[in-house]
PDB file of C-alpha atoms in Angstrom:
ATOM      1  CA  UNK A 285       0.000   0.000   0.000  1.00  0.00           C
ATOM      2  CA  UNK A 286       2.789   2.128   0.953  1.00  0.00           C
ATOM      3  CA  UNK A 287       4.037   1.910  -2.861  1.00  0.00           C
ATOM      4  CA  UNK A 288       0.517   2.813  -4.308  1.00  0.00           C
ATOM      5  CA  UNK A 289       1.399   6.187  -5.952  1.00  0.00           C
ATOM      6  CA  UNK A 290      -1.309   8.467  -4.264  1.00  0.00           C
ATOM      7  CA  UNK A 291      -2.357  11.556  -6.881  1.00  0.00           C
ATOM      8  CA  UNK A 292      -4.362  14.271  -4.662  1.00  0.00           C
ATOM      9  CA  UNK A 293      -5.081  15.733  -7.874  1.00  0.00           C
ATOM     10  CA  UNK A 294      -7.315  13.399  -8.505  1.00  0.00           C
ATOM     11  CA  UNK A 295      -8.926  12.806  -4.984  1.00  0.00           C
ATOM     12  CA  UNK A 296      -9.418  16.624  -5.339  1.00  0.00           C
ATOM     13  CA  UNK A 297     -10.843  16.223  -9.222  1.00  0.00           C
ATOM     14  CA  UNK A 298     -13.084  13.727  -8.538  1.00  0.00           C
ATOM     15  CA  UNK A 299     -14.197  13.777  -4.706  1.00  0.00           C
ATOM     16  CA  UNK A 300     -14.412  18.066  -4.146  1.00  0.00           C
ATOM     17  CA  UNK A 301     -14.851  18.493  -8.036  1.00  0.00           C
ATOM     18  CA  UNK A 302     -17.908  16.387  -8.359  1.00  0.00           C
ATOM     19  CA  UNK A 303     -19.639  17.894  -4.888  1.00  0.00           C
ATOM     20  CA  UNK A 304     -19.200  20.640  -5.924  1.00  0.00           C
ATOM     21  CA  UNK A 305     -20.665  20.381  -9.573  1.00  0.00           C
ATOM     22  CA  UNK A 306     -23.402  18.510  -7.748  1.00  0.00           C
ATOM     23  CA  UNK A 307     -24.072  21.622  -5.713  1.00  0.00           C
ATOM     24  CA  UNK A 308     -24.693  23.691  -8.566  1.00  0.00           C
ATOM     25  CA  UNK A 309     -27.116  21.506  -9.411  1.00  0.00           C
ATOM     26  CA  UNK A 310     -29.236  20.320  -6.718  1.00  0.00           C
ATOM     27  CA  UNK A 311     -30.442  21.619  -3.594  1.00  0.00           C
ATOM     28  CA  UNK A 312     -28.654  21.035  -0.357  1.00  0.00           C
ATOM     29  CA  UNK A 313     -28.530  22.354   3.060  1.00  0.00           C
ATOM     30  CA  UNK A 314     -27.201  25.450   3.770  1.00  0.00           C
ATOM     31  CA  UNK A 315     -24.359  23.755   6.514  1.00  0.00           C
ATOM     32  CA  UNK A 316     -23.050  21.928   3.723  1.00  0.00           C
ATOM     33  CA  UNK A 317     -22.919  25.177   1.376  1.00  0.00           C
ATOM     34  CA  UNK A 318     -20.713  26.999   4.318  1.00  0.00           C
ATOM     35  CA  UNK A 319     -18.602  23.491   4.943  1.00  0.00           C
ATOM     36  CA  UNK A 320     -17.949  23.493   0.924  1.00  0.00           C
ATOM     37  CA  UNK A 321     -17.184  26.669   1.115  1.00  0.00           C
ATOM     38  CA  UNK A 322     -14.699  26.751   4.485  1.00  0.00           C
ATOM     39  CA  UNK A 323     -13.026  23.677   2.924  1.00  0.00           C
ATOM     40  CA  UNK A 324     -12.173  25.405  -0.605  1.00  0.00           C
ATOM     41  CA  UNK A 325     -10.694  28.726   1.446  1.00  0.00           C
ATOM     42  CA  UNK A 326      -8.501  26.492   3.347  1.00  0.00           C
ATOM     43  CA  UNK A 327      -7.218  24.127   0.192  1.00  0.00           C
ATOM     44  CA  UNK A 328      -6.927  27.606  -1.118  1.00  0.00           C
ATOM     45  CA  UNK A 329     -10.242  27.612  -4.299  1.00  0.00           C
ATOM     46  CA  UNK A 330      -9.376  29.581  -7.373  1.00  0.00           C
ATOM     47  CA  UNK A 331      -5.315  28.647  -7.265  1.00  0.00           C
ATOM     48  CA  UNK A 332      -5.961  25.931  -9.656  1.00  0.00           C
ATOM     49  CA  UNK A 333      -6.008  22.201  -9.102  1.00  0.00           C
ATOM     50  CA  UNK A 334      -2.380  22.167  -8.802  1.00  0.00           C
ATOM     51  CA  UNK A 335      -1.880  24.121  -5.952  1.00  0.00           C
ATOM     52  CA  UNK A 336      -4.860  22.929  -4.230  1.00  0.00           C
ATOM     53  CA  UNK A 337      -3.519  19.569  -4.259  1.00  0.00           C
ATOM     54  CA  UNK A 338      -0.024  20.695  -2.793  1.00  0.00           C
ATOM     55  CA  UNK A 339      -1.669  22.470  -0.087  1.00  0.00           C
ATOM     56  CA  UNK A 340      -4.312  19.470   0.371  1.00  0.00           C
ATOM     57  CA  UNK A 341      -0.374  17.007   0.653  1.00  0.00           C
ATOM     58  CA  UNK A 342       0.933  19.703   2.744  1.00  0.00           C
ATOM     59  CA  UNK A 343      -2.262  20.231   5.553  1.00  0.00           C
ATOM     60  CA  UNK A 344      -2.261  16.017   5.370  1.00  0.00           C
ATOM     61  CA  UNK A 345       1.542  16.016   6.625  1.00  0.00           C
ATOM     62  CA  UNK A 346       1.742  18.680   8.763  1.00  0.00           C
ATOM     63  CA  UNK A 347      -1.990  19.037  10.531  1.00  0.00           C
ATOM     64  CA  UNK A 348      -3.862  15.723   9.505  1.00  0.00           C
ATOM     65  CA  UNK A 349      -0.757  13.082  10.545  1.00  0.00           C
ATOM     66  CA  UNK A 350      -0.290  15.068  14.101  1.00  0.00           C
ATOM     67  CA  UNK A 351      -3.884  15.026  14.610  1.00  0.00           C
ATOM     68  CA  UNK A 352      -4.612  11.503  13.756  1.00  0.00           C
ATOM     69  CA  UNK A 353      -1.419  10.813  16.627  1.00  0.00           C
ATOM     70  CA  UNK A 354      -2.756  12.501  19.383  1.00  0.00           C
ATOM     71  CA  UNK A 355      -6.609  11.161  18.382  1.00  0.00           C
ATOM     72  CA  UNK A 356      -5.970   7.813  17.159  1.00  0.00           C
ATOM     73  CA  UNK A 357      -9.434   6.385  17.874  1.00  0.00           C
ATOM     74  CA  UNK A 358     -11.403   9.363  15.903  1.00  0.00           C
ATOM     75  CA  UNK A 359     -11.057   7.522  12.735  1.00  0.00           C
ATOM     76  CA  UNK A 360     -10.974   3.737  13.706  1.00  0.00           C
ATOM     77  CA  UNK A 361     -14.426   4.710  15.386  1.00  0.00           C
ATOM     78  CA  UNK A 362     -15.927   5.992  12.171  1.00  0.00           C
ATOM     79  CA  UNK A 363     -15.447   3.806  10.204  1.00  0.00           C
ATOM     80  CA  UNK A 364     -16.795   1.032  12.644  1.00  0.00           C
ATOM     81  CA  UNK A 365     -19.699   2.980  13.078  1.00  0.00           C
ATOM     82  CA  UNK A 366     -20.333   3.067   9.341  1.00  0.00           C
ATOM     83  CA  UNK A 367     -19.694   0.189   8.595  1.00  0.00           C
ATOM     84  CA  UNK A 368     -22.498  -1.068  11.750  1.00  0.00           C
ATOM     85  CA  UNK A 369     -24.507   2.103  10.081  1.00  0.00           C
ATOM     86  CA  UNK A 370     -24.513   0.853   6.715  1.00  0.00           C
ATOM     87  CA  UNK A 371     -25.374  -3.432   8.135  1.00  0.00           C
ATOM     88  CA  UNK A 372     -22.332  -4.162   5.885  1.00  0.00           C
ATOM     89  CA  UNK A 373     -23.007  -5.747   4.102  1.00  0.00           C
ATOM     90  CA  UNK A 374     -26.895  -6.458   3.208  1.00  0.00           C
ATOM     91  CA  UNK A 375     -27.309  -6.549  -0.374  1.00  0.00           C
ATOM     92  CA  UNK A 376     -25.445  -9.920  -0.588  1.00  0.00           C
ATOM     93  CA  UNK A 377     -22.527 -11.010  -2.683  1.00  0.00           C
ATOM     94  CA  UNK A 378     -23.469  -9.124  -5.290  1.00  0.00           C
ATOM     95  CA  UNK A 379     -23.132  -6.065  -4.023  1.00  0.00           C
ATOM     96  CA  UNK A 380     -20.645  -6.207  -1.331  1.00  0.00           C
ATOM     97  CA  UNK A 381     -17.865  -4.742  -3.607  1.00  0.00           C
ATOM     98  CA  UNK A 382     -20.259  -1.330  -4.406  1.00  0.00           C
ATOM     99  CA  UNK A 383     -21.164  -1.144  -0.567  1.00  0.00           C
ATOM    100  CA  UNK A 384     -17.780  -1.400   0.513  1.00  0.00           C
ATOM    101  CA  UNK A 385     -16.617   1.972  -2.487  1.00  0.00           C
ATOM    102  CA  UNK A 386     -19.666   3.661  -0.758  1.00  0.00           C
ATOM    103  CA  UNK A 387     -18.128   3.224   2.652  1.00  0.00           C
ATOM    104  CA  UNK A 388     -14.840   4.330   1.231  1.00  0.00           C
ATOM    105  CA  UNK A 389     -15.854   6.989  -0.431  1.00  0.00           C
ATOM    106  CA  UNK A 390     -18.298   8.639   2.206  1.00  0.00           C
ATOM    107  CA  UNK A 391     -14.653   7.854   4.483  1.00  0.00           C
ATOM    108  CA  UNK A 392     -12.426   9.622   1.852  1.00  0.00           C
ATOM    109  CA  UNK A 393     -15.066  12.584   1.817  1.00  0.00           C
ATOM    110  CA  UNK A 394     -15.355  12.900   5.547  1.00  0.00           C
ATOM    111  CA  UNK A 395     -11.404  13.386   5.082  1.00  0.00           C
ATOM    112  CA  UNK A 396     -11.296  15.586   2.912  1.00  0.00           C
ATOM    113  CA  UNK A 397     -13.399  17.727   4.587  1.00  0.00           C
ATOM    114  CA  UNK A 398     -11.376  17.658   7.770  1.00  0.00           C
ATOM    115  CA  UNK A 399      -8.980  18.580   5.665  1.00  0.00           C
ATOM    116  CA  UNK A 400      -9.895  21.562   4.061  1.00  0.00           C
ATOM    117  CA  UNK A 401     -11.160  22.449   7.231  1.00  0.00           C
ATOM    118  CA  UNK A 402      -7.903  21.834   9.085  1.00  0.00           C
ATOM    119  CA  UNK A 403      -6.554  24.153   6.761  1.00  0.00           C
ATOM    120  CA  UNK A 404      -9.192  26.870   7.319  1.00  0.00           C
ATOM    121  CA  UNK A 405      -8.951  26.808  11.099  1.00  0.00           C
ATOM    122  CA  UNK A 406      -5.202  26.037  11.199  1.00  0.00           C
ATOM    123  CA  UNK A 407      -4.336  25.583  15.193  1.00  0.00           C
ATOM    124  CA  UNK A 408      -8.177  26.018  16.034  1.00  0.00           C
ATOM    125  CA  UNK A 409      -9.547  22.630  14.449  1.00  0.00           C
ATOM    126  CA  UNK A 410     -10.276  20.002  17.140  1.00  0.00           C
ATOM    127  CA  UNK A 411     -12.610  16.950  17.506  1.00  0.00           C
ATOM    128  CA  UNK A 412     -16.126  19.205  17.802  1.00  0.00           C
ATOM    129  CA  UNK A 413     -14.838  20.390  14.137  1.00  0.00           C
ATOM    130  CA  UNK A 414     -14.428  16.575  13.159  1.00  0.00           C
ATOM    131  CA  UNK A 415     -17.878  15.576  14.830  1.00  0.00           C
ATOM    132  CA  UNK A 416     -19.277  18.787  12.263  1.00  0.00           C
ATOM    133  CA  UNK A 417     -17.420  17.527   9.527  1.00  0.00           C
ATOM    134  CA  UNK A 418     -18.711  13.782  10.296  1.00  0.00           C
ATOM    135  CA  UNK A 419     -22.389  15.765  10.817  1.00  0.00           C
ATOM    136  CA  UNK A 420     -22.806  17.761   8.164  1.00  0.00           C
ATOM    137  CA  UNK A 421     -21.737  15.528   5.231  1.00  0.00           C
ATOM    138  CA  UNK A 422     -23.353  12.427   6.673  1.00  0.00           C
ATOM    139  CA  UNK A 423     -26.663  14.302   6.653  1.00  0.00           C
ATOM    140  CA  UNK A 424     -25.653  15.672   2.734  1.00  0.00           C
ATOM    141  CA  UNK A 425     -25.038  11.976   2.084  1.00  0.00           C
ATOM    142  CA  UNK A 426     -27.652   9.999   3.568  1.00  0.00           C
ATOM    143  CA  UNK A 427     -30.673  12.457   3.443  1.00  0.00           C
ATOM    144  CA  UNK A 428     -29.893  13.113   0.099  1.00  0.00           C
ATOM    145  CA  UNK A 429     -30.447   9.981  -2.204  1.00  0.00           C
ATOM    146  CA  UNK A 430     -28.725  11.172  -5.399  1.00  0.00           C
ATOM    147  CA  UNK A 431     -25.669  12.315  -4.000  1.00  0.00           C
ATOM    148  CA  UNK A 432     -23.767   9.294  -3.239  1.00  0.00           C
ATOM    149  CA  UNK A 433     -25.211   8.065  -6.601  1.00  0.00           C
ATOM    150  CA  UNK A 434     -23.767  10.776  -8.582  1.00  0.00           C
ATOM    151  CA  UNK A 435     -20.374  10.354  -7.045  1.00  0.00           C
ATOM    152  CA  UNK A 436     -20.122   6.458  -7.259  1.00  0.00           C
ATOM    153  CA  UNK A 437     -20.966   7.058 -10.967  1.00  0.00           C
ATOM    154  CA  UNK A 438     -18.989   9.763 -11.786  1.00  0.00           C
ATOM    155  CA  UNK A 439     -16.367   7.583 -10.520  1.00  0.00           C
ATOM    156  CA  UNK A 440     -17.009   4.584 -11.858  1.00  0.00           C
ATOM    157  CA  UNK A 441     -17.272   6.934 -15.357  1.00  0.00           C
ATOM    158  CA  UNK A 442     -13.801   8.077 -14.576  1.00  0.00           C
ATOM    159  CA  UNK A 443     -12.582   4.232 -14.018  1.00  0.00           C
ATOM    160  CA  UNK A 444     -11.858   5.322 -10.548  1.00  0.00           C
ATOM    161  CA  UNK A 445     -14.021   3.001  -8.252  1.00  0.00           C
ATOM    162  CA  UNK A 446     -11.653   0.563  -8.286  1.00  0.00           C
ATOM    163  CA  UNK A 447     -10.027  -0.644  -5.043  1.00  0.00           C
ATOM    164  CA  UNK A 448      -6.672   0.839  -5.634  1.00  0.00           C
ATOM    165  CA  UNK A 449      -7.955   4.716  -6.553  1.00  0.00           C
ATOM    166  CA  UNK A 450     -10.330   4.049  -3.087  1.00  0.00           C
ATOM    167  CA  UNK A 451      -7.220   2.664  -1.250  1.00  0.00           C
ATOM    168  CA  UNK A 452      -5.243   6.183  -2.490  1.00  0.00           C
ATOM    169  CA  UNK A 453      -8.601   8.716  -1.122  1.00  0.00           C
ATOM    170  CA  UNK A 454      -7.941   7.246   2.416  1.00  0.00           C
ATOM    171  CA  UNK A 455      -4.273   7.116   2.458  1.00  0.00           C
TER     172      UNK A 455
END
């Protein structure tokens, strides 16, 4: 895993691209707007993909990493919950491999987010900020039945819901 070259370029294309194209589009709550919109100030919006992506590497190595040490459990605990959320799997064998991208992606998006909003807040970011993160795009996600939809398929148009792109969003 350690190996798997890990392009935030496209995390950032095709996770914070396609919400916010979808957001154009649809309605959605008005936390969700100002989270979209926090997270692009901090991963620094209108700089071009590029730079966004360097900044996203950069907040991921120097706030993310250090965060992650000192809270350890924050993430472990999602994704448990999720997965006991989501009765992983239910649709059968079938289906287990599209539950399990939906997982990862709603995972790679609640990253992201903490992310970009790491980078917004800087010093001040701390766990209520990752239980609003966790909150607000949960509530986007679940209450919202085309969203996760429109990502999976935009994804699975860009031959990116494949294991090893999912494997890179998390890492």
């Amino acid at each position: 895993i350690q190996a798997l070259p890990v392009s935030k370029t496209l995390q950032l294309d095709l996770l914070l691209g396609t919400t916010q194209r979808f957001v154009r589009t649809e309605p959605v709550r008005p936390l969700f707007k100002q989270l979209l919109e926090q997270v692009g100030a901090g991963l620094g919006e209108g700089q071009g993909l590029d730079a966004m992506a360097a900044r996203l590497a950069a907040v991921e190595r120097e706030q993310f990493q250090p965060f992650e040490d000192r809270h350890p459990f924050v993430w472990k605990n999602l994704l448990l919950n999720e997965f006991a959320y989501a009765m992983f799997p239910k649709g059968g064998a079938a289906d287990i491999e599209r539950e399990l991208m939906g997982i990862v992606v709603k995972f790679a998006l609640i990253k992201l987010y903490a992310c970009g909003l790491m980078a917004h807040r800087g010093a001040d970011f701390s766990l209520d900020d990752v239980v609003r993160v966790t909150y607000v795009l949960s509530r986007a996600i679940t209450h919202n039945r085309r969203f996760l939809p429109n990502l999976l398929q935009t994804l699975q148009d860009h031959d990116a819901l494949r294991l090893d792109v999912m494997t890179q969003f998390v890492l």
